[in-house]
């Protein structure tokens, strides 16, 4: 009857609305992915086109939900690689400022990241960025710590001059400074901490 026709019409309208919604969503997802892809290209990174092509194929065949899922997932992973790479670029600039070297140079790292992304291994690319970021951050913070300790060591020797013979501490202090100059931060920290303790002990005994 008439009710049945109305129900079918309503459900057809609902389906058409839903289809239009899915169409819009997946179109937007693919456009976002295209922006993320061009950002990665601008950074000089290579990456796999597989997900992008798969999303477009699904879109063209009318599977808008599938297209949306693939494009969304790929955008997220590619964006994480992009921002990880941006962070590394900035950190390498800081290393340059302090005339420091990292285990791998920047171009090698960029090639390694591109290689993973070109193979579609975005998760491994993200992991590589995270790992290198924390290594460089700890390298930079070691340098800051070494700089502060070497200067404290120096001051300690100057202050102790009035009370004790400081000659025996000078070679170690000079060695700490040389390590700092060569950016062997860990070694500079070790020598400085030990030296500061030794001077403190000598001062305590003198008292």
mmCIF file with all atom_site columns, C-alpha atoms in Angstrom:
data_model
loop_
_atom_site.group_PDB
_atom_site.id
_atom_site.type_symbol
_atom_site.label_atom_id
_atom_site.label_alt_id
_atom_site.label_comp_id
_atom_site.label_asym_id
_atom_site.label_entity_id
_atom_site.label_seq_id
_atom_site.pdbx_PDB_ins_code
_atom_site.Cartn_x
_atom_site.Cartn_y
_atom_site.Cartn_z
_atom_site.occupancy
_atom_site.B_iso_or_equiv
_atom_site.pdbx_formal_charge
_atom_site.auth_seq_id
_atom_site.auth_comp_id
_atom_site.auth_asym_id
_atom_site.auth_atom_id
_atom_site.pdbx_PDB_model_num
ATOM 1   C CA . UNK A 1 1   ? 0.000  0.000  0.000  1.00 0.00 ? 1   UNK A CA 1
ATOM 2   C CA . UNK A 1 2   ? 0.667  3.651  0.141  1.00 0.00 ? 2   UNK A CA 1
ATOM 3   C CA . UNK A 1 3   ? 2.534  3.404  3.509  1.00 0.00 ? 3   UNK A CA 1
ATOM 4   C CA . UNK A 1 4   ? 4.941  0.893  2.043  1.00 0.00 ? 4   UNK A CA 1
ATOM 5   C CA . UNK A 1 5   ? 5.726  3.188  -0.913 1.00 0.00 ? 5   UNK A CA 1
ATOM 6   C CA . UNK A 1 6   ? 6.304  6.078  1.511  1.00 0.00 ? 6   UNK A CA 1
ATOM 7   C CA . UNK A 1 7   ? 8.603  3.940  3.664  1.00 0.00 ? 7   UNK A CA 1
ATOM 8   C CA . UNK A 1 8   ? 10.603 2.889  0.617  1.00 0.00 ? 8   UNK A CA 1
ATOM 9   C CA . UNK A 1 9   ? 10.819 6.476  -0.567 1.00 0.00 ? 9   UNK A CA 1
ATOM 10  C CA . UNK A 1 10  ? 11.998 7.660  2.845  1.00 0.00 ? 10  UNK A CA 1
ATOM 11  C CA . UNK A 1 11  ? 14.602 4.944  3.025  1.00 0.00 ? 11  UNK A CA 1
ATOM 12  C CA . UNK A 1 12  ? 15.776 5.757  -0.531 1.00 0.00 ? 12  UNK A CA 1
ATOM 13  C CA . UNK A 1 13  ? 16.126 9.431  0.416  1.00 0.00 ? 13  UNK A CA 1
ATOM 14  C CA . UNK A 1 14  ? 18.008 8.440  3.580  1.00 0.00 ? 14  UNK A CA 1
ATOM 15  C CA . UNK A 1 15  ? 20.344 6.220  1.574  1.00 0.00 ? 15  UNK A CA 1
ATOM 16  C CA . UNK A 1 16  ? 20.973 8.972  -0.954 1.00 0.00 ? 16  UNK A CA 1
ATOM 17  C CA . UNK A 1 17  ? 21.766 11.424 1.854  1.00 0.00 ? 17  UNK A CA 1
ATOM 18  C CA . UNK A 1 18  ? 24.135 8.945  3.450  1.00 0.00 ? 18  UNK A CA 1
ATOM 19  C CA . UNK A 1 19  ? 25.832 8.257  0.152  1.00 0.00 ? 19  UNK A CA 1
ATOM 20  C CA . UNK A 1 20  ? 26.298 11.985 -0.416 1.00 0.00 ? 20  UNK A CA 1
ATOM 21  C CA . UNK A 1 21  ? 27.732 12.352 3.087  1.00 0.00 ? 21  UNK A CA 1
ATOM 22  C CA . UNK A 1 22  ? 30.191 9.472  2.546  1.00 0.00 ? 22  UNK A CA 1
ATOM 23  C CA . UNK A 1 23  ? 31.075 10.916 -0.871 1.00 0.00 ? 23  UNK A CA 1
ATOM 24  C CA . UNK A 1 24  ? 31.883 14.323 0.688  1.00 0.00 ? 24  UNK A CA 1
ATOM 25  C CA . UNK A 1 25  ? 33.840 12.808 3.559  1.00 0.00 ? 25  UNK A CA 1
ATOM 26  C CA . UNK A 1 26  ? 35.991 10.615 1.356  1.00 0.00 ? 26  UNK A CA 1
ATOM 27  C CA . UNK A 1 27  ? 36.559 13.434 -1.160 1.00 0.00 ? 27  UNK A CA 1
ATOM 28  C CA . UNK A 1 28  ? 37.780 15.626 1.704  1.00 0.00 ? 28  UNK A CA 1
ATOM 29  C CA . UNK A 1 29  ? 39.989 12.820 3.073  1.00 0.00 ? 29  UNK A CA 1
ATOM 30  C CA . UNK A 1 30  ? 41.656 12.383 -0.305 1.00 0.00 ? 30  UNK A CA 1
ATOM 31  C CA . UNK A 1 31  ? 42.197 16.159 -0.609 1.00 0.00 ? 31  UNK A CA 1
ATOM 32  C CA . UNK A 1 32  ? 43.800 16.231 2.864  1.00 0.00 ? 32  UNK A CA 1
ATOM 33  C CA . UNK A 1 33  ? 46.029 13.313 1.864  1.00 0.00 ? 33  UNK A CA 1
ATOM 34  C CA . UNK A 1 34  ? 47.065 15.206 -1.285 1.00 0.00 ? 34  UNK A CA 1
ATOM 35  C CA . UNK A 1 35  ? 48.115 18.204 0.846  1.00 0.00 ? 35  UNK A CA 1
ATOM 36  C CA . UNK A 1 36  ? 50.106 15.988 3.216  1.00 0.00 ? 36  UNK A CA 1
ATOM 37  C CA . UNK A 1 37  ? 51.749 14.288 0.221  1.00 0.00 ? 37  UNK A CA 1
ATOM 38  C CA . UNK A 1 38  ? 52.809 17.595 -1.312 1.00 0.00 ? 38  UNK A CA 1
ATOM 39  C CA . UNK A 1 39  ? 54.245 18.704 2.073  1.00 0.00 ? 39  UNK A CA 1
ATOM 40  C CA . UNK A 1 40  ? 56.350 15.527 2.189  1.00 0.00 ? 40  UNK A CA 1
ATOM 41  C CA . UNK A 1 41  ? 57.480 16.137 -1.400 1.00 0.00 ? 41  UNK A CA 1
ATOM 42  C CA . UNK A 1 42  ? 58.461 19.725 -0.530 1.00 0.00 ? 42  UNK A CA 1
ATOM 43  C CA . UNK A 1 43  ? 60.628 18.324 2.274  1.00 0.00 ? 43  UNK A CA 1
ATOM 44  C CA . UNK A 1 44  ? 62.339 16.115 -0.306 1.00 0.00 ? 44  UNK A CA 1
ATOM 45  C CA . UNK A 1 45  ? 60.986 12.855 1.127  1.00 0.00 ? 45  UNK A CA 1
ATOM 46  C CA . UNK A 1 46  ? 60.039 9.850  -1.026 1.00 0.00 ? 46  UNK A CA 1
ATOM 47  C CA . UNK A 1 47  ? 57.046 7.707  -0.130 1.00 0.00 ? 47  UNK A CA 1
ATOM 48  C CA . UNK A 1 48  ? 54.844 4.913  -1.441 1.00 0.00 ? 48  UNK A CA 1
ATOM 49  C CA . UNK A 1 49  ? 51.816 5.816  -3.598 1.00 0.00 ? 49  UNK A CA 1
ATOM 50  C CA . UNK A 1 50  ? 50.058 2.504  -2.885 1.00 0.00 ? 50  UNK A CA 1
ATOM 51  C CA . UNK A 1 51  ? 47.596 3.777  -0.263 1.00 0.00 ? 51  UNK A CA 1
ATOM 52  C CA . UNK A 1 52  ? 46.823 6.905  -2.262 1.00 0.00 ? 52  UNK A CA 1
ATOM 53  C CA . UNK A 1 53  ? 46.119 4.870  -5.400 1.00 0.00 ? 53  UNK A CA 1
ATOM 54  C CA . UNK A 1 54  ? 44.021 2.373  -3.433 1.00 0.00 ? 54  UNK A CA 1
ATOM 55  C CA . UNK A 1 55  ? 41.951 5.203  -1.898 1.00 0.00 ? 55  UNK A CA 1
ATOM 56  C CA . UNK A 1 56  ? 41.360 6.748  -5.334 1.00 0.00 ? 56  UNK A CA 1
ATOM 57  C CA . UNK A 1 57  ? 40.394 3.390  -6.829 1.00 0.00 ? 57  UNK A CA 1
ATOM 58  C CA . UNK A 1 58  ? 37.862 2.789  -4.075 1.00 0.00 ? 58  UNK A CA 1
ATOM 59  C CA . UNK A 1 59  ? 36.516 6.306  -4.514 1.00 0.00 ? 59  UNK A CA 1
ATOM 60  C CA . UNK A 1 60  ? 36.141 5.852  -8.289 1.00 0.00 ? 60  UNK A CA 1
ATOM 61  C CA . UNK A 1 61  ? 34.352 2.544  -7.782 1.00 0.00 ? 61  UNK A CA 1
ATOM 62  C CA . UNK A 1 62  ? 31.867 4.187  -5.387 1.00 0.00 ? 62  UNK A CA 1
ATOM 63  C CA . UNK A 1 63  ? 33.240 2.643  -2.167 1.00 0.00 ? 63  UNK A CA 1
ATOM 64  C CA . UNK A 1 64  ? 33.403 5.980  -0.363 1.00 0.00 ? 64  UNK A CA 1
ATOM 65  C CA . UNK A 1 65  ? 33.638 4.481  3.124  1.00 0.00 ? 65  UNK A CA 1
ATOM 66  C CA . UNK A 1 66  ? 36.635 2.360  2.116  1.00 0.00 ? 66  UNK A CA 1
ATOM 67  C CA . UNK A 1 67  ? 38.281 5.323  0.370  1.00 0.00 ? 67  UNK A CA 1
ATOM 68  C CA . UNK A 1 68  ? 37.797 7.476  3.460  1.00 0.00 ? 68  UNK A CA 1
ATOM 69  C CA . UNK A 1 69  ? 39.372 4.858  5.764  1.00 0.00 ? 69  UNK A CA 1
ATOM 70  C CA . UNK A 1 70  ? 42.451 4.300  3.596  1.00 0.00 ? 70  UNK A CA 1
ATOM 71  C CA . UNK A 1 71  ? 43.049 8.001  2.918  1.00 0.00 ? 71  UNK A CA 1
ATOM 72  C CA . UNK A 1 72  ? 42.555 8.936  6.589  1.00 0.00 ? 72  UNK A CA 1
ATOM 73  C CA . UNK A 1 73  ? 44.936 6.264  7.841  1.00 0.00 ? 73  UNK A CA 1
ATOM 74  C CA . UNK A 1 74  ? 47.590 7.156  5.265  1.00 0.00 ? 74  UNK A CA 1
ATOM 75  C CA . UNK A 1 75  ? 47.301 10.908 6.009  1.00 0.00 ? 75  UNK A CA 1
ATOM 76  C CA . UNK A 1 76  ? 47.856 10.290 9.697  1.00 0.00 ? 76  UNK A CA 1
ATOM 77  C CA . UNK A 1 77  ? 50.963 8.153  9.174  1.00 0.00 ? 77  UNK A CA 1
ATOM 78  C CA . UNK A 1 78  ? 52.447 10.372 6.485  1.00 0.00 ? 78  UNK A CA 1
ATOM 79  C CA . UNK A 1 79  ? 51.804 13.470 8.628  1.00 0.00 ? 79  UNK A CA 1
ATOM 80  C CA . UNK A 1 80  ? 53.606 11.805 11.573 1.00 0.00 ? 80  UNK A CA 1
ATOM 81  C CA . UNK A 1 81  ? 56.608 11.125 9.330  1.00 0.00 ? 81  UNK A CA 1
ATOM 82  C CA . UNK A 1 82  ? 56.461 14.734 8.088  1.00 0.00 ? 82  UNK A CA 1
ATOM 83  C CA . UNK A 1 83  ? 56.406 16.276 11.540 1.00 0.00 ? 83  UNK A CA 1
ATOM 84  C CA . UNK A 1 84  ? 59.047 13.839 12.832 1.00 0.00 ? 84  UNK A CA 1
ATOM 85  C CA . UNK A 1 85  ? 61.264 14.882 9.938  1.00 0.00 ? 85  UNK A CA 1
ATOM 86  C CA . UNK A 1 86  ? 60.635 18.601 10.621 1.00 0.00 ? 86  UNK A CA 1
ATOM 87  C CA . UNK A 1 87  ? 61.639 18.110 14.254 1.00 0.00 ? 87  UNK A CA 1
ATOM 88  C CA . UNK A 1 88  ? 64.838 16.341 13.179 1.00 0.00 ? 88  UNK A CA 1
ATOM 89  C CA . UNK A 1 89  ? 65.648 19.184 10.739 1.00 0.00 ? 89  UNK A CA 1
ATOM 90  C CA . UNK A 1 90  ? 65.403 21.679 13.607 1.00 0.00 ? 90  UNK A CA 1
ATOM 91  C CA . UNK A 1 91  ? 67.463 19.512 15.952 1.00 0.00 ? 91  UNK A CA 1
ATOM 92  C CA . UNK A 1 92  ? 70.201 19.117 13.339 1.00 0.00 ? 92  UNK A CA 1
ATOM 93  C CA . UNK A 1 93  ? 70.314 22.903 13.027 1.00 0.00 ? 93  UNK A CA 1
ATOM 94  C CA . UNK A 1 94  ? 70.890 23.079 16.784 1.00 0.00 ? 94  UNK A CA 1
ATOM 95  C CA . UNK A 1 95  ? 73.675 20.510 16.498 1.00 0.00 ? 95  UNK A CA 1
ATOM 96  C CA . UNK A 1 96  ? 75.273 22.687 13.806 1.00 0.00 ? 96  UNK A CA 1
ATOM 97  C CA . UNK A 1 97  ? 75.013 25.742 16.037 1.00 0.00 ? 97  UNK A CA 1
ATOM 98  C CA . UNK A 1 98  ? 76.989 23.942 18.759 1.00 0.00 ? 98  UNK A CA 1
ATOM 99  C CA . UNK A 1 99  ? 79.342 22.432 16.148 1.00 0.00 ? 99  UNK A CA 1
ATOM 100 C CA . UNK A 1 100 ? 78.262 18.940 17.140 1.00 0.00 ? 100 UNK A CA 1
ATOM 101 C CA . UNK A 1 101 ? 78.052 15.772 15.062 1.00 0.00 ? 101 UNK A CA 1
ATOM 102 C CA . UNK A 1 102 ? 75.416 13.052 15.284 1.00 0.00 ? 102 UNK A CA 1
ATOM 103 C CA . UNK A 1 103 ? 76.081 9.338  14.671 1.00 0.00 ? 103 UNK A CA 1
ATOM 104 C CA . UNK A 1 104 ? 74.382 9.623  11.267 1.00 0.00 ? 104 UNK A CA 1
ATOM 105 C CA . UNK A 1 105 ? 74.508 12.810 9.261  1.00 0.00 ? 105 UNK A CA 1
ATOM 106 C CA . UNK A 1 106 ? 71.268 14.479 8.218  1.00 0.00 ? 106 UNK A CA 1
ATOM 107 C CA . UNK A 1 107 ? 71.284 13.279 4.593  1.00 0.00 ? 107 UNK A CA 1
ATOM 108 C CA . UNK A 1 108 ? 71.828 9.648  5.612  1.00 0.00 ? 108 UNK A CA 1
ATOM 109 C CA . UNK A 1 109 ? 68.915 9.891  8.030  1.00 0.00 ? 109 UNK A CA 1
ATOM 110 C CA . UNK A 1 110 ? 66.725 11.478 5.370  1.00 0.00 ? 110 UNK A CA 1
ATOM 111 C CA . UNK A 1 111 ? 67.611 8.669  2.928  1.00 0.00 ? 111 UNK A CA 1
ATOM 112 C CA . UNK A 1 112 ? 66.853 5.994  5.545  1.00 0.00 ? 112 UNK A CA 1
ATOM 113 C CA . UNK A 1 113 ? 63.490 7.597  6.308  1.00 0.00 ? 113 UNK A CA 1
ATOM 114 C CA . UNK A 1 114 ? 62.622 7.957  2.597  1.00 0.00 ? 114 UNK A CA 1
ATOM 115 C CA . UNK A 1 115 ? 63.556 4.323  2.008  1.00 0.00 ? 115 UNK A CA 1
ATOM 116 C CA . UNK A 1 116 ? 61.129 3.129  4.699  1.00 0.00 ? 116 UNK A CA 1
ATOM 117 C CA . UNK A 1 117 ? 58.360 5.450  3.483  1.00 0.00 ? 117 UNK A CA 1
ATOM 118 C CA . UNK A 1 118 ? 58.879 4.394  -0.150 1.00 0.00 ? 118 UNK A CA 1
ATOM 119 C CA . UNK A 1 119 ? 58.366 0.789  0.962  1.00 0.00 ? 119 UNK A CA 1
ATOM 120 C CA . UNK A 1 120 ? 55.130 1.865  2.680  1.00 0.00 ? 120 UNK A CA 1
ATOM 121 C CA . UNK A 1 121 ? 56.732 1.179  6.106  1.00 0.00 ? 121 UNK A CA 1
ATOM 122 C CA . UNK A 1 122 ? 55.369 4.381  7.652  1.00 0.00 ? 122 UNK A CA 1
ATOM 123 C CA . UNK A 1 123 ? 55.270 2.961  11.197 1.00 0.00 ? 123 UNK A CA 1
ATOM 124 C CA . UNK A 1 124 ? 58.959 2.116  10.995 1.00 0.00 ? 124 UNK A CA 1
ATOM 125 C CA . UNK A 1 125 ? 59.607 5.618  9.642  1.00 0.00 ? 125 UNK A CA 1
ATOM 126 C CA . UNK A 1 126 ? 57.797 7.164  12.618 1.00 0.00 ? 126 UNK A CA 1
ATOM 127 C CA . UNK A 1 127 ? 59.793 4.917  14.996 1.00 0.00 ? 127 UNK A CA 1
ATOM 128 C CA . UNK A 1 128 ? 63.065 5.967  13.327 1.00 0.00 ? 128 UNK A CA 1
ATOM 129 C CA . UNK A 1 129 ? 62.222 9.675  13.766 1.00 0.00 ? 129 UNK A CA 1
ATOM 130 C CA . UNK A 1 130 ? 61.308 9.156  17.446 1.00 0.00 ? 130 UNK A CA 1
ATOM 131 C CA . UNK A 1 131 ? 64.465 7.191  18.147 1.00 0.00 ? 131 UNK A CA 1
ATOM 132 C CA . UNK A 1 132 ? 66.767 9.752  16.481 1.00 0.00 ? 132 UNK A CA 1
ATOM 133 C CA . UNK A 1 133 ? 64.946 12.637 18.134 1.00 0.00 ? 133 UNK A CA 1
ATOM 134 C CA . UNK A 1 134 ? 65.496 11.267 21.626 1.00 0.00 ? 134 UNK A CA 1
ATOM 135 C CA . UNK A 1 135 ? 69.158 10.452 20.833 1.00 0.00 ? 135 UNK A CA 1
ATOM 136 C CA . UNK A 1 136 ? 69.833 14.022 19.644 1.00 0.00 ? 136 UNK A CA 1
ATOM 137 C CA . UNK A 1 137 ? 67.923 15.574 22.535 1.00 0.00 ? 137 UNK A CA 1
ATOM 138 C CA . UNK A 1 138 ? 70.004 13.643 25.054 1.00 0.00 ? 138 UNK A CA 1
ATOM 139 C CA . UNK A 1 139 ? 73.169 14.579 23.128 1.00 0.00 ? 139 UNK A CA 1
ATOM 140 C CA . UNK A 1 140 ? 72.233 18.261 23.372 1.00 0.00 ? 140 UNK A CA 1
ATOM 141 C CA . UNK A 1 141 ? 71.325 18.041 27.043 1.00 0.00 ? 141 UNK A CA 1
ATOM 142 C CA . UNK A 1 142 ? 74.625 16.223 27.811 1.00 0.00 ? 142 UNK A CA 1
ATOM 143 C CA . UNK A 1 143 ? 76.453 19.093 26.151 1.00 0.00 ? 143 UNK A CA 1
ATOM 144 C CA . UNK A 1 144 ? 74.580 21.685 28.246 1.00 0.00 ? 144 UNK A CA 1
ATOM 145 C CA . UNK A 1 145 ? 75.334 19.702 31.394 1.00 0.00 ? 145 UNK A CA 1
ATOM 146 C CA . UNK A 1 146 ? 79.016 19.300 30.465 1.00 0.00 ? 146 UNK A CA 1
ATOM 147 C CA . UNK A 1 147 ? 79.345 23.034 29.774 1.00 0.00 ? 147 UNK A CA 1
ATOM 148 C CA . UNK A 1 148 ? 77.855 23.906 33.173 1.00 0.00 ? 148 UNK A CA 1
ATOM 149 C CA . UNK A 1 149 ? 80.024 21.364 35.041 1.00 0.00 ? 149 UNK A CA 1
ATOM 150 C CA . UNK A 1 150 ? 83.296 22.378 33.368 1.00 0.00 ? 150 UNK A CA 1
ATOM 151 C CA . UNK A 1 151 ? 82.616 25.978 34.305 1.00 0.00 ? 151 UNK A CA 1
ATOM 152 C CA . UNK A 1 152 ? 81.708 24.936 37.873 1.00 0.00 ? 152 UNK A CA 1
ATOM 153 C CA . UNK A 1 153 ? 84.952 22.893 38.046 1.00 0.00 ? 153 UNK A CA 1
ATOM 154 C CA . UNK A 1 154 ? 86.923 25.928 36.937 1.00 0.00 ? 154 UNK A CA 1
ATOM 155 C CA . UNK A 1 155 ? 85.290 28.190 39.543 1.00 0.00 ? 155 UNK A CA 1
ATOM 156 C CA . UNK A 1 156 ? 85.819 25.578 42.244 1.00 0.00 ? 156 UNK A CA 1
ATOM 157 C CA . UNK A 1 157 ? 89.563 25.554 41.526 1.00 0.00 ? 157 UNK A CA 1
ATOM 158 C CA . UNK A 1 158 ? 89.719 29.363 41.590 1.00 0.00 ? 158 UNK A CA 1
ATOM 159 C CA . UNK A 1 159 ? 87.834 29.509 44.907 1.00 0.00 ? 159 UNK A CA 1
ATOM 160 C CA . UNK A 1 160 ? 89.975 26.770 46.461 1.00 0.00 ? 160 UNK A CA 1
ATOM 161 C CA . UNK A 1 161 ? 93.208 28.549 45.511 1.00 0.00 ? 161 UNK A CA 1
ATOM 162 C CA . UNK A 1 162 ? 93.316 30.493 48.789 1.00 0.00 ? 162 UNK A CA 1
ATOM 163 C CA . UNK A 1 163 ? 93.088 27.391 50.961 1.00 0.00 ? 163 UNK A CA 1
ATOM 164 C CA . UNK A 1 164 ? 94.745 24.465 49.233 1.00 0.00 ? 164 UNK A CA 1
ATOM 165 C CA . UNK A 1 165 ? 97.335 23.606 46.587 1.00 0.00 ? 165 UNK A CA 1
ATOM 166 C CA . UNK A 1 166 ? 95.367 23.334 43.380 1.00 0.00 ? 166 UNK A CA 1
ATOM 167 C CA . UNK A 1 167 ? 98.172 22.286 41.007 1.00 0.00 ? 167 UNK A CA 1
ATOM 168 C CA . UNK A 1 168 ? 97.190 18.618 41.107 1.00 0.00 ? 168 UNK A CA 1
ATOM 169 C CA . UNK A 1 169 ? 93.649 19.437 39.948 1.00 0.00 ? 169 UNK A CA 1
ATOM 170 C CA . UNK A 1 170 ? 94.593 21.652 37.002 1.00 0.00 ? 170 UNK A CA 1
ATOM 171 C CA . UNK A 1 171 ? 95.513 18.908 34.464 1.00 0.00 ? 171 UNK A CA 1
ATOM 172 C CA . UNK A 1 172 ? 92.146 17.185 34.959 1.00 0.00 ? 172 UNK A CA 1
ATOM 173 C CA . UNK A 1 173 ? 90.305 20.480 34.625 1.00 0.00 ? 173 UNK A CA 1
ATOM 174 C CA . UNK A 1 174 ? 92.186 21.211 31.394 1.00 0.00 ? 174 UNK A CA 1
ATOM 175 C CA . UNK A 1 175 ? 91.402 17.717 30.161 1.00 0.00 ? 175 UNK A CA 1
ATOM 176 C CA . UNK A 1 176 ? 87.690 18.289 30.912 1.00 0.00 ? 176 UNK A CA 1
ATOM 177 C CA . UNK A 1 177 ? 87.824 21.521 28.885 1.00 0.00 ? 177 UNK A CA 1
ATOM 178 C CA . UNK A 1 178 ? 89.483 19.731 25.957 1.00 0.00 ? 178 UNK A CA 1
ATOM 179 C CA . UNK A 1 179 ? 86.813 17.024 25.983 1.00 0.00 ? 179 UNK A CA 1
ATOM 180 C CA . UNK A 1 180 ? 84.141 19.723 25.984 1.00 0.00 ? 180 UNK A CA 1
ATOM 181 C CA . UNK A 1 181 ? 85.813 21.429 23.019 1.00 0.00 ? 181 UNK A CA 1
ATOM 182 C CA . UNK A 1 182 ? 85.818 18.127 21.135 1.00 0.00 ? 182 UNK A CA 1
ATOM 183 C CA . UNK A 1 183 ? 82.177 17.668 22.169 1.00 0.00 ? 183 UNK A CA 1
ATOM 184 C CA . UNK A 1 184 ? 82.949 14.500 24.184 1.00 0.00 ? 184 UNK A CA 1
ATOM 185 C CA . UNK A 1 185 ? 80.286 15.612 26.641 1.00 0.00 ? 185 UNK A CA 1
ATOM 186 C CA . UNK A 1 186 ? 80.011 12.375 28.634 1.00 0.00 ? 186 UNK A CA 1
ATOM 187 C CA . UNK A 1 187 ? 83.769 12.319 29.276 1.00 0.00 ? 187 UNK A CA 1
ATOM 188 C CA . UNK A 1 188 ? 83.790 16.014 30.266 1.00 0.00 ? 188 UNK A CA 1
ATOM 189 C CA . UNK A 1 189 ? 80.916 15.355 32.697 1.00 0.00 ? 189 UNK A CA 1
ATOM 190 C CA . UNK A 1 190 ? 82.704 12.372 34.250 1.00 0.00 ? 190 UNK A CA 1
ATOM 191 C CA . UNK A 1 191 ? 86.028 14.203 34.791 1.00 0.00 ? 191 UNK A CA 1
ATOM 192 C CA . UNK A 1 192 ? 84.330 17.364 36.088 1.00 0.00 ? 192 UNK A CA 1
ATOM 193 C CA . UNK A 1 193 ? 82.091 15.559 38.578 1.00 0.00 ? 193 UNK A CA 1
ATOM 194 C CA . UNK A 1 194 ? 85.039 13.577 39.908 1.00 0.00 ? 194 UNK A CA 1
ATOM 195 C CA . UNK A 1 195 ? 87.265 16.678 40.117 1.00 0.00 ? 195 UNK A CA 1
ATOM 196 C CA . UNK A 1 196 ? 84.629 18.783 41.878 1.00 0.00 ? 196 UNK A CA 1
ATOM 197 C CA . UNK A 1 197 ? 84.265 16.002 44.483 1.00 0.00 ? 197 UNK A CA 1
ATOM 198 C CA . UNK A 1 198 ? 88.044 15.735 44.959 1.00 0.00 ? 198 UNK A CA 1
ATOM 199 C CA . UNK A 1 199 ? 88.422 19.474 45.522 1.00 0.00 ? 199 UNK A CA 1
ATOM 200 C CA . UNK A 1 200 ? 85.499 19.404 47.983 1.00 0.00 ? 200 UNK A CA 1
ATOM 201 C CA . UNK A 1 201 ? 87.169 16.545 49.897 1.00 0.00 ? 201 UNK A CA 1
ATOM 202 C CA . UNK A 1 202 ? 90.488 18.384 49.966 1.00 0.00 ? 202 UNK A CA 1
ATOM 203 C CA . UNK A 1 203 ? 88.724 21.504 51.276 1.00 0.00 ? 203 UNK A CA 1
ATOM 204 C CA . UNK A 1 204 ? 86.842 19.498 53.937 1.00 0.00 ? 204 UNK A CA 1
ATOM 205 C CA . UNK A 1 205 ? 90.105 17.895 55.121 1.00 0.00 ? 205 UNK A CA 1
ATOM 206 C CA . UNK A 1 206 ? 91.873 21.246 55.182 1.00 0.00 ? 206 UNK A CA 1
ATOM 207 C CA . UNK A 1 207 ? 89.183 22.635 57.478 1.00 0.00 ? 207 UNK A CA 1
#
